[in-house]
Tab-separated table of C-alpha atoms in Angstrom:
chain	number	residue	atom	x	y	z
A	145	MET	CA	-8.407	-10.564	-86.441
A	146	PHE	CA	-10.753	-11.350	-89.339
A	147	CYS	CA	-14.526	-10.841	-89.667
A	148	MET	CA	-16.385	-14.102	-89.220
A	149	LYS	CA	-18.917	-13.069	-91.930
A	150	CYS	CA	-16.945	-11.624	-94.789
A	151	GLY	CA	-13.314	-12.412	-93.921
A	152	GLN	CA	-12.178	-8.766	-93.871
A	153	GLN	CA	-9.148	-8.119	-91.648
A	154	ILE	CA	-10.111	-5.769	-88.842
A	155	PRO	CA	-8.461	-4.465	-85.622
A	156	ASP	CA	-8.600	-6.730	-82.582
A	157	THR	CA	-10.623	-4.164	-80.595
A	158	ALA	CA	-13.212	-3.476	-83.361
A	159	LYS	CA	-16.780	-4.134	-82.326
A	160	PHE	CA	-18.097	-4.175	-85.888
A	161	CYS	CA	-16.627	-5.139	-89.280
A	162	SER	CA	-15.611	-2.043	-91.329
A	163	LYS	CA	-16.684	-3.754	-94.564
A	164	CYS	CA	-19.961	-5.593	-93.825
A	165	GLY	CA	-20.879	-4.042	-90.464
A	166	ALA	CA	-21.282	-7.403	-88.736
A	167	ALA	CA	-20.783	-7.442	-84.969
A	168	THR	CA	-17.524	-9.041	-83.914
A	169	GLY	CA	-18.642	-9.848	-80.315
A	170	VAL	CA	-15.799	-7.891	-78.746
A	171	GLN	CA	-16.683	-5.983	-75.528
A	172	ASP	CA	-14.741	-3.004	-74.368
A	173	ALA	CA	-12.617	-3.368	-71.269
A	174	ALA	CA	-14.865	-1.207	-69.045
A	175	ALA	CA	-17.981	-3.187	-69.857
A	176	LEU	CA	-16.158	-6.469	-69.284
A	177	HIS	CA	-14.857	-5.230	-65.919
A	178	ASP	CA	-18.350	-4.159	-64.811
A	179	ALA	CA	-19.814	-7.491	-65.809
A	180	VAL	CA	-17.178	-9.409	-63.867
A	181	HIS	CA	-17.522	-7.113	-60.814
A	182	THR	CA	-21.312	-7.433	-60.784
A	183	ALA	CA	-21.078	-11.208	-61.031
A	184	ASN	CA	-18.696	-11.352	-58.075
A	185	GLU	CA	-20.898	-9.174	-55.868
A	186	THR	CA	-24.157	-11.030	-56.553
A	187	PRO	CA	-24.752	-13.371	-53.626
A	188	PRO	CA	-25.467	-16.959	-54.520
A	189	GLN	CA	-29.139	-17.762	-54.417
A	190	ALA	CA	-30.278	-20.521	-52.116
A	191	PRO	CA	-31.952	-23.483	-53.750
A	192	PRO	CA	-35.727	-23.382	-53.582
A	193	SER	CA	-36.895	-24.667	-50.252
A	194	GLN	CA	-38.886	-27.824	-50.123
A	195	PRO	CA	-42.359	-27.546	-48.608
A	196	HIS	CA	-42.353	-28.838	-45.050
A	197	ALA	CA	-44.811	-31.491	-44.049
A	198	PRO	CA	-47.338	-30.159	-41.561
A	199	ALA	CA	-46.223	-30.872	-38.018
A	200	GLN	CA	-48.229	-33.581	-36.360
A	201	ASN	CA	-49.526	-33.139	-32.889
A	202	GLN	CA	-47.131	-34.838	-30.538
A	203	GLN	CA	-48.976	-36.963	-28.025
A	204	PRO	CA	-47.371	-37.904	-24.728
A	205	ALA	CA	-46.361	-41.513	-24.413
A	206	GLN	CA	-49.285	-43.394	-22.953
A	207	GLN	CA	-50.147	-46.840	-21.742
A	208	THR	CA	-53.444	-48.638	-21.632
A	209	PHE	CA	-54.756	-49.523	-18.214
A	210	LEU	CA	-58.010	-51.208	-17.392
A	211	ARG	CA	-60.434	-50.554	-14.569
A	212	LYS	CA	-63.368	-52.904	-14.345
A	213	GLY	CA	-63.597	-53.399	-18.092
A	214	LYS	CA	-63.297	-49.696	-18.945
A	215	THR	CA	-60.237	-48.649	-20.944
A	216	GLU	CA	-58.547	-45.491	-19.698
A	217	ARG	CA	-55.471	-43.600	-20.835
A	218	TRP	CA	-52.572	-42.755	-18.599
A	219	THR	CA	-49.422	-40.740	-19.085
A	220	ASP	CA	-46.166	-42.529	-18.353
A	221	ALA	CA	-45.861	-40.821	-14.976
A	222	ASP	CA	-49.383	-41.790	-13.906
A	223	PHE	CA	-48.916	-45.304	-15.229
A	224	ASN	CA	-45.664	-45.816	-13.321
A	225	THR	CA	-47.288	-44.569	-10.122
A	226	GLU	CA	-50.219	-46.910	-10.639
A	227	GLN	CA	-47.873	-49.793	-11.295
A	228	GLU	CA	-45.960	-49.117	-8.083
A	229	ASN	CA	-49.229	-49.075	-6.130
A	230	PHE	CA	-50.196	-52.390	-7.692
A	231	ARG	CA	-46.885	-53.928	-6.696
A	232	ALA	CA	-47.296	-52.701	-3.130
A	233	LEU	CA	-50.761	-54.259	-2.847
A	234	VAL	CA	-49.884	-57.569	-4.523
A	235	GLY	CA	-46.712	-58.149	-2.562
A	236	PRO	CA	-44.770	-61.343	-3.426
A	237	ASN	CA	-44.721	-62.327	-7.121
A	238	ALA	CA	-45.978	-58.874	-8.133
A	239	SER	CA	-44.163	-59.082	-11.496
A	240	TYR	CA	-45.971	-62.315	-12.370
A	241	TYR	CA	-49.395	-60.931	-11.532
A	242	LEU	CA	-48.733	-57.606	-13.241
A	243	GLU	CA	-47.854	-59.513	-16.413
A	244	GLN	CA	-51.032	-61.585	-16.111
A	245	PHE	CA	-53.135	-58.441	-15.615
A	246	PHE	CA	-51.731	-56.915	-18.816
A	247	ASN	CA	-52.333	-60.114	-20.770
A	248	ILE	CA	-55.940	-60.106	-19.602
A	249	GLN	CA	-56.455	-56.429	-20.438
A	250	GLU	CA	-54.674	-56.046	-23.749
A	251	LYS	CA	-54.521	-59.566	-25.231
A	252	ASP	CA	-57.607	-61.081	-23.623
A	253	GLU	CA	-55.417	-63.989	-22.479
A	254	ARG	CA	-56.485	-65.749	-19.286
A	255	LYS	CA	-54.154	-68.408	-17.980
A	256	THR	CA	-54.842	-70.916	-15.250
A	257	ASN	CA	-53.259	-70.051	-11.923
A	258	TRP	CA	-51.559	-73.303	-10.987
A	259	ALA	CA	-51.005	-72.298	-7.376
A	260	ALA	CA	-54.775	-71.887	-7.049
A	261	PHE	CA	-55.297	-75.197	-8.856
A	262	PHE	CA	-53.042	-77.261	-6.571
A	263	LEU	CA	-53.579	-75.403	-3.287
A	264	GLY	CA	-57.190	-74.296	-3.713
A	265	LEU	CA	-58.582	-72.681	-0.574
A	266	TYR	CA	-55.118	-72.268	0.963
A	267	HIS	CA	-53.821	-70.165	-1.918
A	268	ALA	CA	-57.106	-68.242	-2.028
A	269	ALA	CA	-56.773	-67.441	1.676
A	270	TYR	CA	-53.101	-66.513	1.214
A	271	ARG	CA	-54.160	-63.936	-1.413
A	272	ASN	CA	-57.229	-62.800	0.572
A	273	MET	CA	-59.486	-64.402	-2.020
A	274	TRP	CA	-61.078	-66.998	0.270
A	275	ARG	CA	-64.532	-65.354	-0.010
A	276	GLU	CA	-64.513	-65.812	-3.767
A	277	TYR	CA	-63.450	-69.439	-3.373
A	278	VAL	CA	-66.195	-70.167	-0.850
A	279	GLN	CA	-68.813	-68.485	-3.070
A	280	MET	CA	-67.845	-70.716	-5.982
A	281	CYS	CA	-67.494	-74.020	-4.121
A	282	TYR	CA	-69.729	-74.009	-1.070
A	283	ILE	CA	-72.906	-75.402	-2.690
A	284	PRO	CA	-71.394	-78.620	-4.131
A	285	PHE	CA	-69.234	-78.956	-1.001
A	286	LEU	CA	-72.277	-78.792	1.297
A	287	ILE	CA	-74.116	-81.278	-0.913
A	288	THR	CA	-71.192	-83.668	-0.626
A	289	GLN	CA	-70.949	-83.311	3.148
A	290	ALA	CA	-74.694	-83.561	3.749
A	291	SER	CA	-75.212	-86.569	1.507
A	292	GLY	CA	-72.143	-88.275	2.970
A	293	LEU	CA	-73.355	-87.815	6.551
A	294	LEU	CA	-76.895	-88.924	5.671
A	295	GLY	CA	-75.418	-91.908	3.912
A	296	LEU	CA	-73.571	-92.904	7.065
A	297	PHE	CA	-76.747	-92.740	9.123
A	298	ALA	CA	-78.606	-94.660	6.436
A	299	ILE	CA	-75.985	-97.381	6.591
A	300	ALA	CA	-76.178	-97.425	10.373
A	301	SER	CA	-79.971	-97.835	10.209
A	302	PHE	CA	-79.672	-100.451	7.456
A	303	SER	CA	-81.724	-98.304	5.095
A	304	PHE	CA	-80.115	-99.518	1.905
A	305	ASN	CA	-82.635	-97.851	-0.396
A	306	LEU	CA	-81.740	-94.467	1.094
A	307	THR	CA	-78.070	-95.352	0.894
A	308	THR	CA	-78.410	-96.215	-2.781
A	309	LEU	CA	-80.043	-92.823	-3.383
A	310	LEU	CA	-77.482	-90.828	-1.429
A	311	ILE	CA	-74.357	-92.374	-2.940
A	312	PRO	CA	-74.817	-90.831	-6.433
A	313	ILE	CA	-75.777	-87.518	-4.822
A	314	SER	CA	-72.551	-87.550	-2.819
A	315	ILE	CA	-70.520	-88.476	-5.893
A	316	GLY	CA	-72.229	-85.696	-7.859
A	317	GLY	CA	-71.377	-83.233	-5.098
A	318	MET	CA	-67.720	-84.252	-5.194
A	319	ILE	CA	-67.611	-83.881	-8.973
A	320	GLY	CA	-69.315	-80.491	-8.703
A	321	THR	CA	-66.781	-79.362	-6.109
A	322	GLY	CA	-63.934	-80.447	-8.370
A	323	VAL	CA	-65.383	-78.626	-11.377
A	324	ARG	CA	-65.890	-75.419	-9.403
A	325	HIS	CA	-62.357	-75.756	-8.027
A	326	ILE	CA	-60.947	-75.941	-11.565
A	327	GLN	CA	-63.071	-72.983	-12.665
A	328	PHE	CA	-61.750	-70.984	-9.729
A	329	ALA	CA	-58.145	-71.714	-10.758
A	330	MET	CA	-58.896	-70.691	-14.353
A	331	ARG	CA	-60.566	-67.435	-13.287
A	332	PHE	CA	-58.271	-66.646	-10.378
A	333	ASN	CA	-56.043	-64.094	-12.152
A	334	THR	CA	-59.027	-62.126	-13.464
A	335	MET	CA	-60.790	-62.108	-10.095
A	336	TYR	CA	-57.558	-61.212	-8.332
A	337	MET	CA	-57.002	-58.299	-10.734
A	338	HIS	CA	-60.436	-56.903	-9.864
A	339	HIS	CA	-59.783	-57.512	-6.170
A	340	ILE	CA	-56.521	-55.521	-6.293
A	341	ASP	CA	-58.192	-52.824	-8.384
A	342	ASP	CA	-60.967	-52.491	-5.798
A	343	MET	CA	-58.401	-52.009	-3.046
A	344	LEU	CA	-56.379	-49.599	-5.162
A	345	HIS	CA	-59.332	-47.290	-5.693
A	346	GLY	CA	-60.838	-47.553	-2.242
A	347	ARG	CA	-63.849	-49.728	-3.048
A	348	VAL	CA	-62.778	-52.261	-0.409
A	349	PRO	CA	-60.426	-51.900	2.586
A	350	HIS	CA	-56.721	-52.476	2.001
A	351	GLN	CA	-55.439	-55.906	2.965
A	352	PRO	CA	-51.934	-57.362	2.944
A	353	GLY	CA	-50.907	-58.717	-0.441
A	354	ALA	CA	-49.933	-62.070	1.065
A	355	ASN	CA	-51.737	-63.164	4.210
A	356	GLY	CA	-49.957	-66.112	5.799
A	357	LYS	CA	-52.231	-65.958	8.834
A	358	ALA	CA	-55.352	-66.443	6.707
A	359	ALA	CA	-53.698	-69.369	4.930
A	360	ALA	CA	-52.890	-70.980	8.298
A	361	ILE	CA	-56.483	-70.511	9.461
A	362	SER	CA	-57.775	-72.166	6.273
A	363	VAL	CA	-55.519	-75.154	6.938
A	364	GLY	CA	-56.868	-75.365	10.482
A	365	ILE	CA	-60.484	-75.235	9.267
A	366	THR	CA	-59.790	-78.006	6.754
A	367	LEU	CA	-58.237	-80.207	9.411
A	368	ALA	CA	-61.192	-79.554	11.704
A	369	VAL	CA	-63.673	-80.588	8.979
A	370	VAL	CA	-61.694	-83.744	8.250
A	371	PHE	CA	-61.536	-84.547	11.976
A	372	ILE	CA	-65.311	-84.111	12.407
A	373	ASP	CA	-66.004	-86.281	9.343
A	374	ASN	CA	-63.764	-89.038	10.680
A	375	LEU	CA	-65.295	-88.742	14.121
A	376	LEU	CA	-68.832	-89.124	12.762
A	377	SER	CA	-67.772	-91.986	10.514
A	378	SER	CA	-66.187	-93.760	13.469
A	379	ALA	CA	-69.323	-93.219	15.572
A	380	VAL	CA	-71.523	-94.706	12.861
A	381	MET	CA	-69.236	-97.710	12.434
A	382	MET	CA	-69.192	-98.305	16.172
A	383	SER	CA	-72.996	-98.168	16.298
A	384	MET	CA	-73.157	-100.815	13.598
A	385	LEU	CA	-70.824	-103.105	15.479
A	386	TYR	CA	-72.615	-102.859	18.812
């Protein structure tokens, strides 16, 4: 081979040029063997590890459940148990009412209960809510009944001034009863949720979710009131004729 610096011909194994002394870059066989052996035995280094993000505290899956306006947290197991208890207390149409309860609690959505709107006292009695219905409607209902009966006697006694006074009072009582009836239907789901919650947590005695007997009694009471009204009206009319 030739020296890369001065061009002098030198042996192939020479490490340095014999003329200029420049290094030729040739390694002896032993050194080359050691270098290759060392390279083969060196284990490959793993790439630098990336820093791990700090582990976040894992919270158990939870649902929101409401008791009398207070938000509480439940685990899935507790929530499922509570839901089953609700279904047992509500009885028929439990899925509908459970959905309404959640809408009230989490979305603040309150929908009118159309069964309560069309059936009124009968649906309230069927769901053991007749006390709430009576509390909301009894005052305008009594005003209507009282003014109507007094109006009949006023007509029978030919007291037209009193009759003129009682007619608007009776009409006002009927309007008031209708308004309270509508309000009851609009608030029914919320009141029913609290009623079921009270039973669930022992604040009131347990009652059947659907009480057909109470609904039948409410129908009987209504028929009795209508019968008495008609009987009194007939008596007044007969007194006017004779």
